[in-house]
CSV table of C-alpha atoms and ligand atoms in Angstrom, one decimal:
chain,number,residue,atom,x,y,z
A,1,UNK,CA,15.4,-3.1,22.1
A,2,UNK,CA,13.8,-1.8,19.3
A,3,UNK,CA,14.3,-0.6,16.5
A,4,UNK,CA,17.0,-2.4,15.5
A,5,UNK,CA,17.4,-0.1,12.0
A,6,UNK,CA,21.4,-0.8,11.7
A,7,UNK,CA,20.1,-4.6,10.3
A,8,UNK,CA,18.5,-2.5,7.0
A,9,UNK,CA,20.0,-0.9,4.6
A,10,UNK,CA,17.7,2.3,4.6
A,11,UNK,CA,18.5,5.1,2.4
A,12,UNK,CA,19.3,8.2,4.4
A,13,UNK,CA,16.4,10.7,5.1
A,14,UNK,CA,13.5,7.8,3.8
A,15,UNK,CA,10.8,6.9,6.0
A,16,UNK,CA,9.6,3.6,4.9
A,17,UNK,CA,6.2,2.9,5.8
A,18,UNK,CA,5.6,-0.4,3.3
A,19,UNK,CA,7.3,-3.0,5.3
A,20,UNK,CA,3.8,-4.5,4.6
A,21,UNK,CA,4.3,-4.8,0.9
A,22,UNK,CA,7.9,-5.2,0.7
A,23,UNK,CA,10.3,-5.6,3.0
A,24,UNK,CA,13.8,-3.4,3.2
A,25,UNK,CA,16.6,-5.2,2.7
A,26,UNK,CA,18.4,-6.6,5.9
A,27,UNK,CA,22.0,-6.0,6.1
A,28,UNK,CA,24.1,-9.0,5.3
A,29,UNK,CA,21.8,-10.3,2.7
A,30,UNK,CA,23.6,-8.5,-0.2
A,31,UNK,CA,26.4,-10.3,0.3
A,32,UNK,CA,25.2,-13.4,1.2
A,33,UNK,CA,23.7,-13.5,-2.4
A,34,UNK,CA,26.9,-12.8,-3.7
A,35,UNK,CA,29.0,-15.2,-1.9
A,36,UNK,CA,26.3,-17.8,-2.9
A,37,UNK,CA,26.4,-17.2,-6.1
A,38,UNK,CA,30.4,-17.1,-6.7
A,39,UNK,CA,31.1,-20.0,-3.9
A,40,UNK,CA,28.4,-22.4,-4.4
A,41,UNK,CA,26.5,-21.7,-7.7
A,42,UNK,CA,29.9,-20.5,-9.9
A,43,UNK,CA,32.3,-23.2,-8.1
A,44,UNK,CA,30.0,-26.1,-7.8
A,45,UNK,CA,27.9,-26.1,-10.0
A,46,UNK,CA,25.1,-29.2,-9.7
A,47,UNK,CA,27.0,-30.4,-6.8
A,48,UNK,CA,25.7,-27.7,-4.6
A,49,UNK,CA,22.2,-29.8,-4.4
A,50,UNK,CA,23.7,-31.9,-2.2
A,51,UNK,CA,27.3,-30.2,-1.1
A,52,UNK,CA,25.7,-26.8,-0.4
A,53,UNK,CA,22.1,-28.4,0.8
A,54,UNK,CA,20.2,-26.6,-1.5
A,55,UNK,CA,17.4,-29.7,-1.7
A,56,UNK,CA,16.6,-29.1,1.8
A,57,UNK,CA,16.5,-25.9,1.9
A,58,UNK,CA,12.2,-25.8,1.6
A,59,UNK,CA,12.4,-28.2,5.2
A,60,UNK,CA,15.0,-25.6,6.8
A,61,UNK,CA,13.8,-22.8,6.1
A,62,UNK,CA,10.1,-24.2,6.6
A,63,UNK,CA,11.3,-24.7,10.0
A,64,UNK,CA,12.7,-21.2,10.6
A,65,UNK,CA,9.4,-20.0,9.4
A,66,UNK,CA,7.4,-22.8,12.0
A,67,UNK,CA,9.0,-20.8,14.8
A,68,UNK,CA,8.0,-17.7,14.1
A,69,UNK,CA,3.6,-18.5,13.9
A,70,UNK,CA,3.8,-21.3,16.5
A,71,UNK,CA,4.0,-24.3,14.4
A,72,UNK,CA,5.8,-27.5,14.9
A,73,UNK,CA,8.9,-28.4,13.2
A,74,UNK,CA,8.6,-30.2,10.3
A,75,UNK,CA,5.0,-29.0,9.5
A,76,UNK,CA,5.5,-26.1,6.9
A,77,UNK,CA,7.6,-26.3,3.6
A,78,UNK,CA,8.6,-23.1,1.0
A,79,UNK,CA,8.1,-22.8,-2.2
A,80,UNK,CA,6.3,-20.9,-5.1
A,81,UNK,CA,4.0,-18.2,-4.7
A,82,UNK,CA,1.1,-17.7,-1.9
A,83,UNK,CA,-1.3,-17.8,-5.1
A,84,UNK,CA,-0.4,-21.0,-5.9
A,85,UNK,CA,0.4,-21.7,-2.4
A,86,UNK,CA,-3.3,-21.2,-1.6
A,87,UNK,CA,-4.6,-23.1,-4.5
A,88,UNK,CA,-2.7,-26.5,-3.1
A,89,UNK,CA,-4.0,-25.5,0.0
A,90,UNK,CA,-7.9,-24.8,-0.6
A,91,UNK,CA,-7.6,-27.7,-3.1
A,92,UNK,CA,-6.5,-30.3,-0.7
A,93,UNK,CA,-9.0,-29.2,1.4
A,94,UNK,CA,-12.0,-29.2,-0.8
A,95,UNK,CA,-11.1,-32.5,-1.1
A,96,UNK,CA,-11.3,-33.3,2.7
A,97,UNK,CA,-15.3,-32.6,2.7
A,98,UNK,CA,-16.2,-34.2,-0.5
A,99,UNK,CA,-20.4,-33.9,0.2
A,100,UNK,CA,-20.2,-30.2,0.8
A,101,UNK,CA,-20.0,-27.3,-1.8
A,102,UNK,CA,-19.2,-24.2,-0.5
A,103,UNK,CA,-16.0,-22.1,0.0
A,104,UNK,CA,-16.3,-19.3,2.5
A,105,UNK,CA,-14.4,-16.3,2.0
A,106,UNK,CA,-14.5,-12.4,3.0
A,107,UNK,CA,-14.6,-9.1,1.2
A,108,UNK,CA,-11.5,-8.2,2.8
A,109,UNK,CA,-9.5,-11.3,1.4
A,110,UNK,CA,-7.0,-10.2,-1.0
A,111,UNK,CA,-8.6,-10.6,-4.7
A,112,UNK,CA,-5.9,-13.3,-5.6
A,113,UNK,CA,-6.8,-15.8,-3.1
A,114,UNK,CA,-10.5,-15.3,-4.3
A,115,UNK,CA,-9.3,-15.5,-7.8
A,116,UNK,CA,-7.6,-19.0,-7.0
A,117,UNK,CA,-11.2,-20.1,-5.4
A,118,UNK,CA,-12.4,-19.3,-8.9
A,119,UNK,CA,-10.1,-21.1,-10.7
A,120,UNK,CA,-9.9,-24.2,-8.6
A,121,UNK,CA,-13.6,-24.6,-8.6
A,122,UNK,CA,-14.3,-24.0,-12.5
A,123,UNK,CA,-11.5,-26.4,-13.1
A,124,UNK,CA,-13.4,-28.7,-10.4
A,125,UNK,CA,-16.3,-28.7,-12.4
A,126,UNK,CA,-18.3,-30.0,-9.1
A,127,UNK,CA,-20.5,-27.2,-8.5
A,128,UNK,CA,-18.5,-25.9,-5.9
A,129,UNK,CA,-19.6,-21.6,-4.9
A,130,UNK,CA,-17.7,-19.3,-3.4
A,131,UNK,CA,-19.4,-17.5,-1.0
A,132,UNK,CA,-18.1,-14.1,-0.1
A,133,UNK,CA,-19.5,-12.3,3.0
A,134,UNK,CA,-18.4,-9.2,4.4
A,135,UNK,CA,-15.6,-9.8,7.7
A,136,UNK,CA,-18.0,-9.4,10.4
A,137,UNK,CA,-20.6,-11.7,8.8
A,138,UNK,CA,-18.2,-14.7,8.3
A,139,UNK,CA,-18.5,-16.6,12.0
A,140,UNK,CA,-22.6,-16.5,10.8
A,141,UNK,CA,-21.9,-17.8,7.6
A,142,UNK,CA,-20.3,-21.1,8.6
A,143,UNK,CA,-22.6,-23.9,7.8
A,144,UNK,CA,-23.2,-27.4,7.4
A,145,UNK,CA,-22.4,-26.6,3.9
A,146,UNK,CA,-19.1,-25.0,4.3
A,147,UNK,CA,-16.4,-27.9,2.7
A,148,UNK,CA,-13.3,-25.0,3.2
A,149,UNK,CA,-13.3,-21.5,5.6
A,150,UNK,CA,-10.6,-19.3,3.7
A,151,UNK,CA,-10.0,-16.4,5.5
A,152,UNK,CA,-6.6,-13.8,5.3
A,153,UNK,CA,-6.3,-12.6,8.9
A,154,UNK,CA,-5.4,-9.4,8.3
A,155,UNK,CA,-7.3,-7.6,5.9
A,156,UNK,CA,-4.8,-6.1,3.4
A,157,UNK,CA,-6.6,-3.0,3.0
A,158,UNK,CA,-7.6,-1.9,6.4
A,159,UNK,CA,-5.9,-3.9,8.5
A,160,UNK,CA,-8.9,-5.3,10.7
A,161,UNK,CA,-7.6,-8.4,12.1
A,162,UNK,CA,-9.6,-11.6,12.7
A,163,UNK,CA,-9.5,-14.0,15.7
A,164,UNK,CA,-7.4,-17.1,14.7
A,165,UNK,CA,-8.5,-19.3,17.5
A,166,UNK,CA,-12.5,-18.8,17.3
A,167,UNK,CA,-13.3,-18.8,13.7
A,168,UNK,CA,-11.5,-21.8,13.6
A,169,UNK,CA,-13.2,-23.6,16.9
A,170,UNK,CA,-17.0,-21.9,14.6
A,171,UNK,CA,-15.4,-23.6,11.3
A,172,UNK,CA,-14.4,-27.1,13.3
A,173,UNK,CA,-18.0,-27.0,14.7
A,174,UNK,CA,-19.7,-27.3,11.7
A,175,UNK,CA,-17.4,-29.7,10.2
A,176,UNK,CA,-15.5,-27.1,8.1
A,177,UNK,CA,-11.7,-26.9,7.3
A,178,UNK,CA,-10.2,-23.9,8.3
A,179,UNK,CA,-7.4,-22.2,5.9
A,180,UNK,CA,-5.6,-19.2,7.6
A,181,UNK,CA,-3.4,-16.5,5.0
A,182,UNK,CA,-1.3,-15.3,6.9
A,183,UNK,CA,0.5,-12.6,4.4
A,184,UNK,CA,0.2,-10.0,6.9
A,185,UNK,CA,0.4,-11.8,10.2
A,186,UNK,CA,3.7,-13.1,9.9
A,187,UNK,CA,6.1,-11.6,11.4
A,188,UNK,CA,3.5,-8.7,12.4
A,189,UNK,CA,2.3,-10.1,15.3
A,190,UNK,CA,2.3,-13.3,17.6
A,191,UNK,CA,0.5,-16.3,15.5
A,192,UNK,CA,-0.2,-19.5,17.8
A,193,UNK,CA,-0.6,-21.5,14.5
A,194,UNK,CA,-0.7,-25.2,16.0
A,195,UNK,CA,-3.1,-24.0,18.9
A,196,UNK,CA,-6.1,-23.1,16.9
A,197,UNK,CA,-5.6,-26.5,15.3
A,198,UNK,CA,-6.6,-25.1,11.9
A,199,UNK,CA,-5.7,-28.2,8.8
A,200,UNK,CA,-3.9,-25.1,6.7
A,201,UNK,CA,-2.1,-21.8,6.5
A,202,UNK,CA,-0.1,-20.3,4.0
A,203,UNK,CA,2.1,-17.2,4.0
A,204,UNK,CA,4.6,-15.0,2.1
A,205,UNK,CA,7.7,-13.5,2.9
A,206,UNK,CA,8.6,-10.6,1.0
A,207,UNK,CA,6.0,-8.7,3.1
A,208,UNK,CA,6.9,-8.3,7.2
A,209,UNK,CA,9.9,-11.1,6.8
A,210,UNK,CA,11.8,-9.0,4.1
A,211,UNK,CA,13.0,-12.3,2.3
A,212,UNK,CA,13.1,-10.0,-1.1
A,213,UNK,CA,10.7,-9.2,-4.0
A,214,UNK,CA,10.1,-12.9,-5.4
A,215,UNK,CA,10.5,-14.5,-1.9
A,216,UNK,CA,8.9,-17.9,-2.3
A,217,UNK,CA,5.8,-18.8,0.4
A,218,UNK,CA,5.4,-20.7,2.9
A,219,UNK,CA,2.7,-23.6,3.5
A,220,UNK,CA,1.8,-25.4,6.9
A,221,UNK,CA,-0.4,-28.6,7.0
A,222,UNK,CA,-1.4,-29.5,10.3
A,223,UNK,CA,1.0,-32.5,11.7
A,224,UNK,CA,-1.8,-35.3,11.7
A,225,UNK,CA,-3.2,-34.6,8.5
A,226,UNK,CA,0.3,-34.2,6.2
A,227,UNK,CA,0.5,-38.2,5.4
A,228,UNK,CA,-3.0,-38.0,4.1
A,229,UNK,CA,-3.9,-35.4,1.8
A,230,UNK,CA,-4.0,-34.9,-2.2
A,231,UNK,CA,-1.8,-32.2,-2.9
A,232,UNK,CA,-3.6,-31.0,-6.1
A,233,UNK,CA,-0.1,-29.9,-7.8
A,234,UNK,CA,1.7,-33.6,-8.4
A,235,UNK,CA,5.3,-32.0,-8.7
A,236,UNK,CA,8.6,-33.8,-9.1
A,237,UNK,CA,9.9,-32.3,-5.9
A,238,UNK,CA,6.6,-33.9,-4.3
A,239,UNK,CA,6.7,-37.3,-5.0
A,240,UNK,CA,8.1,-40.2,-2.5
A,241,UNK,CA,11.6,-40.3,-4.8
A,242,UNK,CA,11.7,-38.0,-7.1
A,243,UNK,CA,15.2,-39.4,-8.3
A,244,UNK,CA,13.5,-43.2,-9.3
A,245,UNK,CA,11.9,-40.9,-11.8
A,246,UNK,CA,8.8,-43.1,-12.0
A,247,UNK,CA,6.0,-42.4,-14.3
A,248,UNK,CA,3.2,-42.3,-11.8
A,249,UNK,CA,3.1,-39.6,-9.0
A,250,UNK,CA,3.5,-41.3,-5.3
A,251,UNK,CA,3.6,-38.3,-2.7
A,252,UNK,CA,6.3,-37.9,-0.7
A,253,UNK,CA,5.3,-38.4,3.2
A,254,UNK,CA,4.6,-35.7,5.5
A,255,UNK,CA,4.9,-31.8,4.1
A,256,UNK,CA,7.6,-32.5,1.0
A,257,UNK,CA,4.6,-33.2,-0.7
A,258,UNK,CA,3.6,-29.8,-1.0
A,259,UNK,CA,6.6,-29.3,-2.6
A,260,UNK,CA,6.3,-29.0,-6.4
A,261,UNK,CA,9.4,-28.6,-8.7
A,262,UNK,CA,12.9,-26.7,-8.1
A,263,UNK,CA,12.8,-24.4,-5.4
A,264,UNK,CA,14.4,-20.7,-6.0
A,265,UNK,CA,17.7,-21.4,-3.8
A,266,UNK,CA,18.8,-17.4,-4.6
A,267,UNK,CA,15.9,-16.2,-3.3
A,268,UNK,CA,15.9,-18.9,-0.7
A,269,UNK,CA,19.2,-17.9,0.4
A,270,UNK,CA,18.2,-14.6,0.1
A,271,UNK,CA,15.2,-15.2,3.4
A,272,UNK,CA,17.2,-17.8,5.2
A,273,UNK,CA,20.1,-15.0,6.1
A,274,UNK,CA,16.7,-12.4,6.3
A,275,UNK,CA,15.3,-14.4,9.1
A,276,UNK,CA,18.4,-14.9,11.2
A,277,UNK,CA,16.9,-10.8,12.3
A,278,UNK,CA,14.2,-13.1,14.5
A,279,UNK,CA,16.7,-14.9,16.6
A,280,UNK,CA,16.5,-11.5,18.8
A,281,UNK,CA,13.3,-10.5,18.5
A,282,UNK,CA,10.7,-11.1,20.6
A,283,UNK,CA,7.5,-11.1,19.1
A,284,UNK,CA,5.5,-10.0,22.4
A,285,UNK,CA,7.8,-6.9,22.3
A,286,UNK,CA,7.0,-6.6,18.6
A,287,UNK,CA,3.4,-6.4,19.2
A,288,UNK,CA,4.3,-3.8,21.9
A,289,UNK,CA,5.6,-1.8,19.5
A,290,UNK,CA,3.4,-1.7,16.6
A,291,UNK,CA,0.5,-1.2,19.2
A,292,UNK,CA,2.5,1.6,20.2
A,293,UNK,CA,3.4,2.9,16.7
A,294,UNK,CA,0.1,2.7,15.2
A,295,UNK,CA,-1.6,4.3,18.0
A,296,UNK,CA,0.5,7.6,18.0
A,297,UNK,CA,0.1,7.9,14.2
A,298,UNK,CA,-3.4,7.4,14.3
A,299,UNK,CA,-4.1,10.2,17.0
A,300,UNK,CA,-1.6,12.7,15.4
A,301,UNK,CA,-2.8,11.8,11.9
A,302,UNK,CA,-6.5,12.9,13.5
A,303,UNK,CA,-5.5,15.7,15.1
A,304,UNK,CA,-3.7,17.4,12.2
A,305,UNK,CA,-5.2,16.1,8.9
A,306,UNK,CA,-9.0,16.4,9.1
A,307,UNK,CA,-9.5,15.6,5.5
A,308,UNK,CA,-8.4,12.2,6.5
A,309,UNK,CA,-11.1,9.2,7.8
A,310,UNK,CA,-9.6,6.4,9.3
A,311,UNK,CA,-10.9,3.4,7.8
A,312,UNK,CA,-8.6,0.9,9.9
A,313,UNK,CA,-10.2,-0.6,13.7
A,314,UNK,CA,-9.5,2.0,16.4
A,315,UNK,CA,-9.6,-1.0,18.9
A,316,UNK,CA,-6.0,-2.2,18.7
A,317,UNK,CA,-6.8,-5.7,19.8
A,318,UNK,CA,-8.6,-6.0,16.1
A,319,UNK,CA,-5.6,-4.7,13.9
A,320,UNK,CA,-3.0,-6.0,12.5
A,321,UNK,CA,0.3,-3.7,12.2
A,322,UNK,CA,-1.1,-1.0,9.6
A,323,UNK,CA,-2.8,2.3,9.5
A,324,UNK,CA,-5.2,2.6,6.6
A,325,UNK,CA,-6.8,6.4,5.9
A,326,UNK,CA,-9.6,7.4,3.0
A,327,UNK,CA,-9.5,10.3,1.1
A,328,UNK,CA,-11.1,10.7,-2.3
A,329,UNK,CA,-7.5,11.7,-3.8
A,330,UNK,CA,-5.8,9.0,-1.9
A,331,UNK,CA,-3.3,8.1,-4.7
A,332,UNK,CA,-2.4,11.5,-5.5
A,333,UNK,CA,-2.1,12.4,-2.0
A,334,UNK,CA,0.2,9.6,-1.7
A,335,UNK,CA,2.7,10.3,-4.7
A,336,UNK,CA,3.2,13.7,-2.7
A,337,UNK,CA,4.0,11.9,0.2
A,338,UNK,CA,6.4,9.8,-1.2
A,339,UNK,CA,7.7,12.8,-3.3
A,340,UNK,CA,8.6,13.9,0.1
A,341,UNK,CA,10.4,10.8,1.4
A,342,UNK,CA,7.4,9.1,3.1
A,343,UNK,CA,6.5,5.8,1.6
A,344,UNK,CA,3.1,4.2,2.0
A,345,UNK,CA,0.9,2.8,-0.8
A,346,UNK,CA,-2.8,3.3,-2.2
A,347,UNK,CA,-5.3,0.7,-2.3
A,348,UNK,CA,-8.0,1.3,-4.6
A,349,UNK,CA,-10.3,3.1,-4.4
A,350,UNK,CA,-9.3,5.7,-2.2
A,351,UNK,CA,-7.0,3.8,0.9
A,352,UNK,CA,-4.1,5.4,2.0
A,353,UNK,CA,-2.1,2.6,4.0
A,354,UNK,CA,0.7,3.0,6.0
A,355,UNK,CA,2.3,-0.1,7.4
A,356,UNK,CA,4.4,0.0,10.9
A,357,UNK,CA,7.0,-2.5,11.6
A,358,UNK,CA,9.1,-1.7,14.7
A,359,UNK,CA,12.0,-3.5,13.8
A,360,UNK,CA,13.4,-0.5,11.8
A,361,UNK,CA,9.9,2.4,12.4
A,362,UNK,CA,10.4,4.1,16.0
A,363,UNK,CA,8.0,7.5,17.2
A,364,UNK,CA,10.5,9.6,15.9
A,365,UNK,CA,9.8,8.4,12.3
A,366,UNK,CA,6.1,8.5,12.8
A,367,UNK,CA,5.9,12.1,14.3
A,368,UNK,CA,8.1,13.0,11.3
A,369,UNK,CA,5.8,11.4,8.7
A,370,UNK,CA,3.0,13.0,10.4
A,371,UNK,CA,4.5,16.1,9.6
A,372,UNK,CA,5.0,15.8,5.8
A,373,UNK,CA,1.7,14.1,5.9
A,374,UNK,CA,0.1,17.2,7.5
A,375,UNK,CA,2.3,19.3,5.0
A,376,UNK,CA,0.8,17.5,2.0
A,377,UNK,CA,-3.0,18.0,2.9
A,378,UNK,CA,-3.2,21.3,4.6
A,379,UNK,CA,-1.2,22.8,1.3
A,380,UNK,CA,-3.2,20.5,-0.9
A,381,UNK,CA,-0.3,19.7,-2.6
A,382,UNK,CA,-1.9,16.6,-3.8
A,383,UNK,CA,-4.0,18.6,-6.7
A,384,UNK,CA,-0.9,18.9,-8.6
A,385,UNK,CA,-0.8,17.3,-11.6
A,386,UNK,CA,2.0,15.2,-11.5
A,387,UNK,CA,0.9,13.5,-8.6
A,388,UNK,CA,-2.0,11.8,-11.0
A,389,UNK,CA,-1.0,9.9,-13.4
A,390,UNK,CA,-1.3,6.4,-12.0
A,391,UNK,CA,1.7,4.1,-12.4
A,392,UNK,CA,1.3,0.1,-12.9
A,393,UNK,CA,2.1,-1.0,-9.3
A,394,UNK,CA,0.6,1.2,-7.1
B,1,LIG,C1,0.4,-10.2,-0.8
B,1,LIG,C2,-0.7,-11.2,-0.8
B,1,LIG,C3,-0.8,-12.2,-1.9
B,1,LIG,C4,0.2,-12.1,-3.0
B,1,LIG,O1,0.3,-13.4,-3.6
B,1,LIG,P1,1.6,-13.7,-4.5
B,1,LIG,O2,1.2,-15.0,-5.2
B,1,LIG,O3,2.8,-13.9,-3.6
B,1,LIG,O4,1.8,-12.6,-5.5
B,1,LIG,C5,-1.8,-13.1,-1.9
B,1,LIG,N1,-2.7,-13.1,-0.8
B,1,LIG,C6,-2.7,-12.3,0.2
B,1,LIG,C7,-3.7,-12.3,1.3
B,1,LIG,C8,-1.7,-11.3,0.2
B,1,LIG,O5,-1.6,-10.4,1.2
């Protein structure tokens, strides 16, 4: 049953509504760190590589990961960040469709997967484009010329959710690749990754898996395709045998050759204990409940704070597991908020988002957020100066 909110350490009185960004820290995991640091780290030293199995860690937890967006074992690895996680992936596949030039992407992908597009295809030099179309245009924008469709499912800023199984059937049919983000699918809602048969997706897990700030990413290559394709960044870690120490680069078969160099095993630690929380959950149920969740705070949220405009997709069945809101002083509005012991974030330029995750969020906590939300705008206590002053990370 959910919420399960004894597996977090929450402080007392905080309602966290930026699961989405970060996750809270699951209960267990502090000392997990600890013991892995005095047991295996302080008493073995380099022997833990092999005694404490910290070179397999990227397959094992890959796997753990697999189960949870409907991929095969043995089909997604961890490592890095989903920036360079994304690169690897929209490299190797630009690579796939070697006649074609263009990347499609949307204005609601997150600006660092568009930023990698840019990088990749400068350092190409091929005259590769990126075309960027707005969300509902993309299924019209895939072409003949369309070499790689990169598209985050959920939309970071609103939430609007794309359909994982038809885009990629409209990218297959014109000969595209299709590469799915998942940042803010997984472990938000049900993914059927092998079922589309998309070629990539890529992920990260300090978002809705709460593996800790730093978490490494995930990457999935579809089973048939792992043997064959370039993986752009020729790590050690990658190669066939990385301990013949060879001068030439030989991948490694299968998904190790997404690997790159030394994996973060604290922070990999850190997720593997985070994602033992899964075993019980089931994600239908999940779903449930962030329908159920984001539903109520949308219609109180409506009801009480008129200044508000909801910029996420009333339809359900197109949103991911956030509530997004514009208001012209969205950041200020928001550093009240969380004055009061609600915690969202602000997108620029004027997004209020508020993410739901049932695992520790239950009505109570949204009708209760609802009040200091209404408490915040009908007293305007949003105009006050100290609410203004923009921090770095907002
Ligand atoms: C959160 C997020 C990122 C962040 O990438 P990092 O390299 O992990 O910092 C990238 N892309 C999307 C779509 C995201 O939601």
């Amino acid at each position: 049953m959910l919420p399960i909110k004894d597996k977090f350490h929450l402080p007392e009185g905080l309602i966290y509504l930026d699961g989405n960004s970060l996750g809270p820290l699951p209960v267990g995991v502090d000392q997990v760190i600890a013991a892995m640091a005095r047991d295996q780290w302080g008493a073995n030293l380099i022997k833990g590589w092999n005694v404490d199995g910290w070179m397999d860690q990227p397959t094992r937890v890959g796997n753990q990961i697999a189960c949870l967006i409907g991929a095969p074992s043995g089909s997604v690895t961890m490592g890095d960040t989903l920036s360079v996680k994304v690169y690897q992936a929209l490299s190797a596949g630009v690579r796939m469709r070697p006649d074609r030039k263009f990347i499609l992407s949307d204005s609601g992908n997150f600006p660092s997967d568009l930023y990698m597009a840019q990088g990749l295809i400068q350092q190409l030099g091929q005259g590769h484009e990126l075309r960027i179309v707005a969300p509902e245009d993309v299924s019209d924008a895939i072409d003949d010329d369309v070499a790689v469709v990169m598209i985050t499912q959920v939309d970071y800023r609103t939430g609007r959710m794309h359909d994982l199984v038809t885009l990629t059937a409209k990218a297959h049919a014109a000969g595209a690749v299709m590469l799915w983000d998942l940042a803010h699918s997984a472990g938000a809602i049900p993914v059927a990754l092998e079922e589309t048969g998309c070629e990539f997706a890529v992920g990260c897990t300090y978002k809705y898996l709460n593996g800790g700030p730093g978490a490494p990413a995930f990457i999935y290559v579809r089973s048939d395709l792992a043997d064959q394709i370039d993986p752009a960044l020729a790590g050690w870690l990658g190669h066939e045998a990385p301990f013949a120490f060879e001068p030439t680069y030989r991948p490694a078969p299968g998904i190790s050759r997404m690997r790159v160099g030394t994996p973060p095993v604290i922070q990999m630690t850190a997720l593997e204990e985070a994602l033992k929380i899964w075993d019980d959950v089931d994600m239908q149920d999940l779903r449930a409940a962030s329908v159920a969740l984001c539903e109520l705070f949308i219609n109180e949220v409506e009801a009480r704070c008129p200044d508000l405009t909801l910029v996420s997709p009333r339809d359900a069945a197109m949103r991911g597991s956030q509530v997004s809101f514009a208001f012209e002083q969205g950041y200020a509005a928001m550093q009240a908020l969380i004055a009061h012991n609600v915690i969202g974030d602000f997108r620029a330029p004027n997004v209020m988002r508020f993410g739901f995750t049932p695992l520790y969020i239950g009505a109570d906590d949204v009708l209760r957020a609802v009040d200091v939300l209404e408490m915040v705008m009908s007293k305007k206590l949003w105009a006050d100066p100290k609410y203004q002053t923009r921090a770095k990370v907002t």
